[in-house]
Coordinates of C-alpha atoms in Angstrom, one line a residue:
Chain Y
M100 CA 61.7 12.5 127.0
L101 CA 60.3 8.7 126.1
R102 CA 63.2 6.3 127.3
V103 CA 63.0 2.5 126.7
E104 CA 65.5 0.7 128.8
G105 CA 66.2 -3.4 128.1
V106 CA 61.9 -4.0 127.2
E107 CA 60.5 -7.5 127.5
S108 CA 56.6 -7.8 126.7
G109 CA 54.7 -10.3 125.2
Y110 CA 50.8 -12.2 125.1
G111 CA 50.8 -15.1 127.7
R112 CA 54.2 -16.9 127.5
T113 CA 54.9 -15.2 124.5
T114 CA 57.1 -13.7 124.2
V115 CA 57.5 -10.5 121.4
L116 CA 59.8 -8.3 122.2
F117 CA 63.3 -9.1 123.7
G118 CA 65.4 -6.3 125.6
V119 CA 64.1 -3.7 123.3
S120 CA 65.5 0.2 123.4
M121 CA 65.0 3.0 122.3
E122 CA 64.6 6.5 122.7
V123 CA 62.4 9.8 122.1
P124 CA 63.9 13.1 122.2
D125 CA 62.0 16.1 122.9
D126 CA 59.5 17.3 120.4
A127 CA 61.0 14.8 118.0
L128 CA 59.5 12.7 115.7
V129 CA 60.6 9.4 115.5
C130 CA 59.0 6.2 113.1
V131 CA 59.5 2.9 114.2
M132 CA 59.6 0.2 111.2
G133 CA 59.7 -3.2 110.0
R134 CA 58.2 -6.0 108.6
N135 CA 54.8 -7.4 109.9
G136 CA 54.8 -9.6 113.2
V137 CA 58.0 -8.1 114.2
G138 CA 56.8 -6.5 117.5
K139 CA 55.8 -2.7 116.4
T140 CA 52.5 -2.3 117.5
T141 CA 53.5 -4.8 120.6
L142 CA 56.1 -2.1 121.4
I143 CA 54.2 0.8 121.1
K144 CA 51.6 -1.1 123.3
T145 CA 53.7 -1.8 126.3
M146 CA 54.6 2.0 125.6
M147 CA 51.1 2.9 126.4
G148 CA 50.8 0.2 129.0
V149 CA 48.3 -2.1 127.2
I150 CA 50.8 -4.7 127.5
K151 CA 52.9 -5.1 130.8
A152 CA 56.5 -5.1 130.5
S153 CA 57.6 -8.2 131.9
R154 CA 61.6 -6.6 131.9
G155 CA 63.2 -3.7 131.4
R156 CA 62.0 0.3 132.4
I157 CA 60.1 3.1 130.4
T158 CA 60.3 6.5 131.7
L159 CA 59.1 9.5 130.9
D160 CA 61.2 12.8 131.4
G161 CA 63.0 10.7 133.9
R162 CA 59.7 9.6 135.8
D163 CA 59.6 6.1 135.5
I164 CA 55.9 5.0 134.1
T165 CA 56.3 1.2 133.7
D166 CA 54.0 0.3 136.3
M167 CA 51.9 2.9 135.6
R168 CA 48.1 2.2 134.3
S169 CA 47.1 3.6 131.1
Y170 CA 45.1 5.8 132.0
Q171 CA 47.7 7.3 134.1
R172 CA 50.2 7.2 131.6
V173 CA 47.6 9.7 129.8
R174 CA 47.4 11.8 132.7
A175 CA 51.4 11.5 132.6
G176 CA 51.4 13.2 129.0
L177 CA 51.0 10.0 126.3
A178 CA 48.2 9.7 123.8
Y179 CA 48.0 6.6 122.0
V180 CA 46.1 6.3 118.7
P181 CA 45.3 2.2 118.2
Q182 CA 45.8 1.0 114.8
G183 CA 42.6 0.0 113.2
R184 CA 40.5 3.6 114.1
A185 CA 39.4 1.9 116.9
S186 CA 36.2 4.5 118.2
F187 CA 33.4 4.2 120.5
P188 CA 30.3 3.3 117.9
S189 CA 27.5 4.1 119.6
L190 CA 28.6 7.7 120.5
S191 CA 28.4 10.8 118.3
V192 CA 31.8 11.9 117.1
R193 CA 30.7 15.0 119.7
E194 CA 30.6 12.7 122.3
N195 CA 34.0 11.1 121.7
L196 CA 35.6 14.0 122.2
Q197 CA 33.6 14.9 125.3
V198 CA 34.0 12.2 127.4
V199 CA 37.7 12.4 126.9
I200 CA 37.6 16.1 127.8
E201 CA 35.7 15.4 130.9
T202 CA 38.5 13.1 132.2
S203 CA 41.1 15.3 130.6
P204 CA 44.0 15.8 133.0
H205 CA 44.8 19.1 132.2
G206 CA 40.5 20.2 133.5
V207 CA 37.6 20.8 130.9
A208 CA 38.2 23.8 129.7
A209 CA 42.4 23.2 128.4
G210 CA 40.1 20.1 127.0
Q211 CA 38.1 22.2 125.2
A212 CA 40.6 24.6 123.6
A213 CA 42.7 21.7 122.7
L214 CA 39.5 20.0 121.2
D215 CA 38.9 23.7 119.3
E216 CA 42.8 23.6 118.1
A217 CA 41.7 19.4 116.8
L218 CA 38.9 20.8 115.0
D219 CA 41.0 23.5 113.2
L220 CA 43.4 20.8 112.1
F221 CA 40.6 18.2 111.3
P222 CA 37.9 20.9 110.0
K223 CA 35.4 18.2 108.4
L224 CA 34.8 16.5 111.9
R225 CA 33.2 20.2 112.9
K226 CA 30.6 19.1 110.3
L227 CA 30.0 15.3 111.9
L228 CA 30.1 16.1 115.4
G229 CA 26.1 15.1 116.1
R230 CA 27.4 11.9 113.6
Q231 CA 27.3 8.3 115.0
A232 CA 31.1 7.7 115.4
G233 CA 30.2 3.6 114.2
F234 CA 29.0 5.1 110.9
L235 CA 32.3 7.5 110.3
S236 CA 33.9 6.5 106.7
G237 CA 37.5 5.3 107.5
G238 CA 39.4 8.5 106.8
E239 CA 36.9 10.3 109.1
A240 CA 37.2 7.7 111.9
Q241 CA 41.1 7.9 111.8
Q242 CA 40.9 12.3 111.7
L243 CA 38.4 11.4 114.7
A244 CA 40.7 9.0 116.8
I245 CA 43.4 11.6 115.8
A246 CA 41.8 14.2 117.4
R247 CA 40.4 12.3 120.7
A248 CA 44.2 11.7 121.4
L249 CA 45.1 15.4 121.4
V250 CA 42.7 17.0 123.5
T251 CA 44.6 15.1 126.3
R252 CA 46.9 18.1 125.5
P253 CA 49.7 14.6 125.4
R254 CA 53.6 15.6 125.2
L255 CA 54.2 12.6 123.5
L256 CA 51.9 11.1 120.8
L257 CA 51.9 7.2 119.8
L258 CA 50.4 6.8 116.7
D259 CA 50.1 3.6 115.0
E260 CA 49.7 3.2 111.1
P261 CA 47.5 6.1 110.7
T262 CA 47.7 5.9 107.0
E263 CA 46.3 2.2 107.2
G264 CA 43.1 1.4 104.8
I265 CA 42.8 5.1 104.2
Q266 CA 42.6 7.0 101.0
P267 CA 45.4 8.9 99.6
S268 CA 43.4 12.5 99.6
V269 CA 42.7 12.2 103.3
I270 CA 46.5 10.4 104.3
I271 CA 48.1 14.0 102.6
E272 CA 45.6 15.7 105.4
I273 CA 46.8 13.4 108.0
E274 CA 50.1 14.0 107.1
N275 CA 49.8 17.9 107.1
A276 CA 48.4 17.5 110.9
I277 CA 50.8 15.1 111.8
A278 CA 53.8 17.7 110.4
H279 CA 52.0 20.6 111.8
L280 CA 51.8 19.4 115.6
N281 CA 55.5 17.8 115.3
A282 CA 57.0 21.0 113.8
T283 CA 54.8 23.9 115.3
N284 CA 53.3 22.7 118.3
G285 CA 56.7 20.8 119.4
L286 CA 55.1 17.5 119.9
A287 CA 56.9 14.4 120.2
I288 CA 55.5 11.8 118.6
V289 CA 56.2 8.0 117.9
L290 CA 55.1 6.9 114.6
V291 CA 54.7 2.8 113.4
E292 CA 54.4 2.8 110.2
Q293 CA 54.6 0.4 107.0
Y294 CA 54.7 3.6 104.3
M295 CA 57.5 4.0 103.8
E296 CA 57.7 7.0 102.3
F297 CA 54.8 9.0 104.1
A298 CA 57.2 7.8 107.4
L299 CA 60.2 9.6 106.0
R300 CA 58.3 12.8 105.1
L301 CA 58.1 13.1 108.5
A302 CA 60.1 11.5 111.0
Q303 CA 63.9 12.8 112.0
R304 CA 64.6 9.3 113.4
Y305 CA 63.7 5.9 112.7
V306 CA 64.3 2.6 114.5
V307 CA 64.2 -0.8 113.1
L308 CA 63.0 -3.8 114.7
D309 CA 63.8 -7.1 113.6
A310 CA 62.1 -10.7 115.5
G311 CA 61.4 -8.3 118.5
R312 CA 65.1 -6.4 118.7
V313 CA 66.0 -3.3 117.6
V314 CA 68.3 -4.0 114.6
A315 CA 69.2 -0.3 113.2
E316 CA 68.3 3.2 114.3
G317 CA 69.2 6.5 113.3
A318 CA 68.4 9.9 111.4
T319 CA 65.9 8.9 108.5
E320 CA 68.5 10.2 105.8
G321 CA 70.0 6.5 106.8
L322 CA 67.2 4.9 105.9
A323 CA 68.5 4.9 102.1
N324 CA 71.5 2.5 103.1
E325 CA 70.6 -0.8 101.4
S326 CA 71.2 -2.4 104.3
V327 CA 68.6 -1.1 106.1
R328 CA 65.7 -0.9 103.1
K329 CA 66.6 -5.1 103.4
L330 CA 65.9 -5.4 106.7
L331 CA 62.4 -3.5 105.6
A332 CA 61.6 -5.7 102.8
V333 CA 60.8 -2.8 100.0
Chain J
M182 CA -13.4 -7.7 125.5
G183 CA -13.3 -7.0 129.2
S184 CA -11.5 -10.8 130.0
L185 CA -8.6 -9.4 127.5
L186 CA -8.2 -6.3 128.9
T187 CA -7.3 -7.7 132.2
Q188 CA -5.0 -10.0 130.7
A189 CA -3.6 -7.3 128.9
F190 CA -3.0 -5.0 131.9
T191 CA -1.8 -8.9 133.9
G192 CA 0.5 -8.9 131.4
L193 CA 1.8 -5.7 131.3
G194 CA 2.0 -6.3 135.4
I195 CA 4.2 -9.3 134.6
G196 CA 6.1 -7.6 132.0
A197 CA 7.0 -4.4 134.1
T198 CA 8.1 -6.9 137.1
L199 CA 10.5 -8.5 134.7
L200 CA 12.1 -5.4 133.3
L201 CA 12.1 -4.2 137.3
I202 CA 14.7 -7.0 137.4
A203 CA 15.9 -7.3 134.3
L204 CA 17.5 -3.5 134.0
G205 CA 20.2 -4.2 136.2
L206 CA 20.9 -6.8 134.3
T207 CA 21.4 -4.8 131.4
F208 CA 24.1 -2.7 132.6
T209 CA 26.3 -6.1 134.5
F210 CA 25.5 -8.8 132.0
G211 CA 24.2 -6.7 128.9
Q212 CA 27.4 -4.2 129.0
M213 CA 29.8 -6.4 131.2
N214 CA 29.6 -9.5 129.5
V215 CA 29.6 -10.7 133.5
I216 CA 27.0 -13.4 134.1
N217 CA 26.1 -12.7 137.9
M218 CA 23.9 -15.2 139.2
A219 CA 24.2 -13.7 142.7
H220 CA 21.7 -10.8 141.4
G221 CA 18.8 -12.5 142.7
E222 CA 20.2 -12.3 145.7
F223 CA 20.7 -8.6 145.8
I224 CA 17.4 -8.7 145.2
M225 CA 16.6 -10.7 147.6
A226 CA 18.4 -8.4 149.8
G227 CA 16.0 -5.5 148.7
A228 CA 13.6 -6.9 149.7
Y229 CA 14.6 -8.2 153.4
T230 CA 15.9 -4.4 153.8
A231 CA 12.0 -3.5 153.5
Y232 CA 11.0 -6.3 155.7
M233 CA 13.6 -4.3 158.3
L234 CA 12.8 -1.0 157.9
Q235 CA 9.3 -1.3 158.1
G236 CA 9.7 -2.1 161.7
S237 CA 11.7 1.8 162.3
F238 CA 10.0 3.9 159.9
G239 CA 6.1 2.1 160.0
R240 CA 3.7 0.7 157.7
E241 CA 2.8 4.6 155.4
T242 CA 6.6 5.5 155.0
S243 CA 9.0 2.3 155.0
L244 CA 8.4 1.3 151.6
L245 CA 9.7 4.4 149.8
V246 CA 12.2 4.8 152.4
S247 CA 13.2 0.9 151.7
L248 CA 13.7 2.0 147.5
P249 CA 16.8 4.3 148.5
V250 CA 18.1 2.4 151.1
A251 CA 18.0 -0.9 148.9
F252 CA 19.5 0.6 146.3
V253 CA 22.8 1.7 148.3
I254 CA 22.7 -1.5 150.1
A255 CA 22.6 -4.6 146.9
G256 CA 24.5 -1.6 145.1
A257 CA 27.1 -1.8 148.1
L258 CA 26.9 -5.5 148.0
G259 CA 27.6 -5.5 143.8
V260 CA 30.8 -3.4 144.4
A261 CA 32.1 -6.1 146.9
L262 CA 31.6 -8.7 144.6
E263 CA 33.1 -6.8 141.5
T264 CA 36.4 -5.7 143.8
V265 CA 36.5 -9.4 145.3
L266 CA 35.8 -11.6 143.0
I267 CA 34.7 -10.7 139.1
R268 CA 37.4 -8.5 138.3
R269 CA 39.8 -10.7 138.4
M270 CA 37.5 -12.5 135.2
Y271 CA 36.6 -10.1 132.9
G272 CA 36.3 -11.5 129.5
R273 CA 35.7 -15.1 130.9
P274 CA 31.7 -15.4 131.1
L275 CA 31.6 -18.4 131.9
D276 CA 33.7 -18.8 135.3
T277 CA 31.8 -15.8 136.5
L278 CA 28.5 -17.8 136.5
L279 CA 30.3 -20.3 138.5
V280 CA 31.7 -18.2 140.8
T281 CA 28.8 -16.0 141.1
W282 CA 26.4 -19.2 141.5
G283 CA 28.7 -20.4 144.8
V284 CA 27.6 -16.8 145.7
S285 CA 24.5 -16.9 145.4
L286 CA 24.1 -20.2 147.4
M287 CA 26.3 -18.7 150.6
L288 CA 23.9 -15.7 150.2
Q289 CA 20.7 -17.6 150.8
Q290 CA 21.9 -19.5 153.3
L291 CA 23.2 -16.4 155.3
A292 CA 19.7 -14.9 154.6
R293 CA 18.4 -18.1 156.3
D294 CA 20.5 -17.9 159.4
L295 CA 19.8 -14.2 160.0
F296 CA 15.8 -14.4 159.0
G297 CA 15.2 -17.8 159.8
A298 CA 14.1 -20.3 156.8
A299 CA 10.3 -19.2 156.8
N300 CA 9.3 -16.6 154.4
V301 CA 8.0 -12.7 156.2
Q302 CA 6.0 -10.4 155.2
V303 CA 6.0 -6.9 154.3
L304 CA 3.1 -4.6 154.9
T305 CA 1.2 -3.3 151.9
P306 CA 1.2 0.3 153.0
S307 CA -2.8 1.8 152.8
W308 CA -1.9 3.8 149.9
L309 CA -1.6 0.8 148.0
V310 CA -4.3 -1.0 148.7
G311 CA -7.7 -1.5 146.5
G312 CA -7.0 -0.6 143.0
V313 CA -9.2 1.3 140.6
H314 CA -11.7 -0.3 137.3
V315 CA -10.7 1.1 134.2
A316 CA -12.7 0.1 131.0
G317 CA -13.6 -3.5 132.9
V318 CA -10.0 -4.1 134.0
D319 CA -9.1 -4.1 137.6
M320 CA -5.6 -2.7 138.1
P321 CA -4.3 -3.2 141.6
Y322 CA -2.4 0.2 143.1
A323 CA 0.5 -2.5 143.9
R324 CA 0.8 -3.4 140.3
L325 CA 0.2 0.1 139.2
F326 CA 3.2 1.1 141.7
I327 CA 5.8 -1.6 140.1
M328 CA 4.8 -0.1 136.7
A329 CA 5.2 3.5 137.9
L330 CA 9.0 2.9 139.2
V331 CA 10.1 1.2 136.2
A332 CA 9.2 4.3 134.3
A333 CA 11.0 6.0 136.6
A334 CA 13.9 3.7 136.4
V335 CA 14.0 3.6 132.8
A336 CA 13.6 7.4 132.7
G337 CA 16.7 8.0 134.9
I338 CA 18.8 5.2 133.4
W339 CA 18.2 7.1 130.3
V340 CA 19.4 10.6 131.4
Y341 CA 21.8 9.2 133.1
M342 CA 23.2 7.3 129.8
T343 CA 22.4 10.5 127.4
Y344 CA 23.6 13.5 130.0
L345 CA 25.7 12.9 132.8
P346 CA 29.5 12.6 132.0
Q347 CA 29.5 9.1 134.5
G348 CA 27.0 8.0 132.0
R349 CA 29.5 8.6 128.5
R350 CA 31.9 6.9 130.8
M351 CA 30.1 4.0 131.0
R352 CA 29.2 3.6 127.5
A353 CA 32.6 4.1 126.3
V354 CA 33.9 1.4 128.9
M355 CA 31.9 -1.1 127.5
Q356 CA 31.8 -0.3 124.2
N357 CA 35.6 -0.3 124.2
R358 CA 37.7 -0.6 127.1
Q359 CA 40.7 -0.6 126.1
L360 CA 40.4 2.8 124.5
A361 CA 38.8 4.1 127.1
A362 CA 41.3 3.2 129.3
C363 CA 44.3 4.7 126.9
S364 CA 42.0 7.8 126.5
G365 CA 42.6 8.6 129.9
I366 CA 39.5 7.3 131.4
P367 CA 39.9 4.9 135.2
T368 CA 38.0 2.2 133.5
A369 CA 38.0 0.5 136.8
R370 CA 36.5 3.0 138.7
V371 CA 33.8 2.5 136.0
D372 CA 33.4 -1.0 136.5
R373 CA 32.3 -0.8 140.0
R374 CA 30.1 2.5 139.3
T375 CA 28.8 0.3 136.6
F376 CA 28.4 -2.7 139.0
F377 CA 27.0 -0.6 141.8
I378 CA 23.9 0.6 139.6
G379 CA 23.2 -2.6 138.1
S380 CA 23.1 -4.3 141.3
G381 CA 21.2 -1.4 143.0
L382 CA 18.8 -1.7 140.4
A383 CA 18.6 -5.4 141.7
G384 CA 18.1 -3.9 145.4
V385 CA 14.8 -1.9 144.2
A386 CA 13.3 -4.9 142.4
G387 CA 13.8 -6.5 146.0
V388 CA 11.0 -3.7 147.4
A389 CA 8.9 -3.7 144.5
L390 CA 8.2 -7.7 144.7
T391 CA 7.4 -7.5 148.3
Q392 CA 4.5 -6.0 147.0
L393 CA 3.5 -9.2 145.4
G394 CA 3.9 -11.9 147.6
S395 CA 6.0 -12.8 150.8
V396 CA 10.0 -12.6 151.5
G397 CA 12.0 -15.8 151.1
P398 CA 15.8 -16.6 150.7
T399 CA 14.8 -17.8 147.1
L400 CA 12.9 -14.8 146.5
G401 CA 14.9 -13.7 143.6
T402 CA 16.6 -17.3 142.1
N403 CA 12.4 -17.8 141.4
Y404 CA 12.8 -14.8 138.3
I405 CA 16.7 -14.5 137.6
V406 CA 16.2 -17.0 134.4
D407 CA 13.3 -15.3 133.1
A408 CA 15.3 -11.8 133.4
F409 CA 18.0 -13.6 131.7
L410 CA 16.3 -14.2 129.3
V411 CA 14.9 -10.5 129.0
V412 CA 18.2 -9.2 128.4
V413 CA 19.3 -12.4 125.8
V414 CA 15.7 -11.0 124.0
G415 CA 16.2 -7.6 124.0
G416 CA 19.6 -7.9 122.6
L417 CA 22.8 -7.7 124.9
G418 CA 22.8 -3.8 126.7
Q419 CA 19.9 -2.7 124.9
I420 CA 17.9 -0.9 126.9
R421 CA 14.7 -0.5 125.0
G422 CA 15.2 -4.0 123.3
A423 CA 14.7 -5.2 127.3
I424 CA 11.3 -3.0 127.9
I425 CA 10.0 -4.7 124.3
A426 CA 11.2 -8.3 125.2
A427 CA 10.1 -8.3 128.7
I428 CA 6.7 -6.2 127.7
A429 CA 6.2 -8.9 125.1
L430 CA 6.9 -12.1 127.6
G431 CA 4.9 -10.9 130.0
V432 CA 1.7 -10.1 127.4
L433 CA 2.5 -14.2 126.3
D434 CA 2.5 -15.3 129.2
A435 CA -1.0 -13.8 130.4
Y436 CA -2.5 -14.6 127.4
V437 CA -1.2 -18.2 127.2
E438 CA -2.0 -19.0 130.8
W439 CA -5.2 -17.3 130.6
G440 CA -6.0 -20.3 128.4
T441 CA -4.6 -23.1 129.8
S442 CA -2.1 -23.4 132.8
A443 CA 0.8 -21.4 134.4
S444 CA 2.9 -24.3 133.7
F445 CA 1.9 -24.6 129.9
A446 CA 2.4 -20.8 129.5
K447 CA 5.7 -21.5 131.0
V448 CA 6.5 -23.7 128.0
V449 CA 4.6 -21.6 125.6
V450 CA 7.0 -18.6 126.2
F451 CA 10.1 -21.1 126.4
V452 CA 9.3 -22.2 123.1
A453 CA 8.5 -18.2 121.6
I454 CA 11.8 -17.3 122.9
V455 CA 14.0 -20.4 121.5
A456 CA 12.4 -19.9 118.1
F457 CA 12.7 -16.4 118.5
L458 CA 16.4 -16.6 119.0
Q459 CA 16.8 -19.5 116.2
A460 CA 15.5 -16.7 113.7
R461 CA 17.7 -13.9 115.7
P462 CA 20.4 -14.8 118.2
Q463 CA 21.5 -11.4 118.6
G464 CA 17.9 -10.5 120.1
L465 CA 15.7 -7.5 118.9
F466 CA 18.4 -4.8 118.5
V467 CA 22.2 -4.7 118.6
L468 CA 24.8 -1.9 117.8
K469 CA 25.2 -0.8 113.9
T470 CA 28.3 0.1 112.6
R471 CA 29.6 0.4 109.4
A472 CA 31.7 -2.5 110.3
L473 CA 31.1 -5.8 109.0
T474 CA 31.5 -7.7 112.6

């Protein structure tokens, strides 16, 4: 589905990723792992077009999306939940979702149906539709962020550290939702995650980054390998 | 008592004029963080639009026709400025200040070349001549017209921002541009629309100002600093803050000027603003969230 081939990117003159290549097969959940500062978030931002790739190529179902803007990548089938539970703080929860539905590549009716499915996944959000997003708790804000990504009916979801700073009971809800989306809906997912047990329970494949390069990849059973665990400093 | 009320009405009139000019800036400066010094020249463009149209539509109707036409002309100038220059400078407000200052000087010179250096007059329609006398206060129709225009503009903006999808997109982009783009919102298109509306409102303000005095190339420059102060005191991007700030500054100016002079009133207003911003640098209103920052 998604192929990243020899991608280099970074911030200004500082290169962070050096020739990164990886593949996300159809329906797969791939976890990107590594220590702090190795380029995981940079990689996911480059996939989404937030950061431009200075070299290499990114394709989605064979279609070159390397030079597409972020909003065009959403129309092509990507969705992104950034690190930090970002939202539009002065908009209500309903408006946060509505504003995305109104530009949904599949039309408002399909967006509305996707919204209903997302609210079934996170029923707590139904009670919070009128609340200003800036006043949500961390867990609620993360659920909103995932729901907002889902209303575009993506084919590939990019999730950046969805468990960061979230209480354990909400992590379980998020884990169940991700598992459902991947297993039942067949949604391909790239998950950037430091919480290794969480990632291991969900992902079928992994990619480990170190200093901006892919240093290990494979099926998640391989993560039991001591040499891979050393790379993750766990 | 009558004099006190007269000054209150005068202050409201000054406040309404300031607010009409500042409304456009709450979009371009308050929401997009672009210090557009050419905003004053968009006001001037609106005023000259009224001057040009009075020949075609006559004294009685030209003012009303000028309002939408000036909105479109000033809005188009704003879009051109955003597309050609400002788009390359988002996140660099000081650069936008310098560049748009240069653009404002060019537009002033263009106005001199087109209309001459001397000021011109826009005729007041007969239905705006005179005024009403209420509770010992003379209320000129021209001032009442500007107040009504401001009320209509504020109501229109509120409806647009609250109920229309385009307004929601605008709020989303201004609050988190990157997230908006990653949610499928074409941010460049939203930026253009925001600039169109902000600049268009300056054009409407220009038409209104023709009823308070003559029209010249530096018409907008005379108001631009006060309008920026209204936006800063009100809180960046906060329409209700701009409303309160404009009225407060207008009324303060009117009352101080009543007992002293126009220059002294200006000094007092500036000192009051500096003191206020020392105590509350974020302005009257600020976006509240659970986050610490």
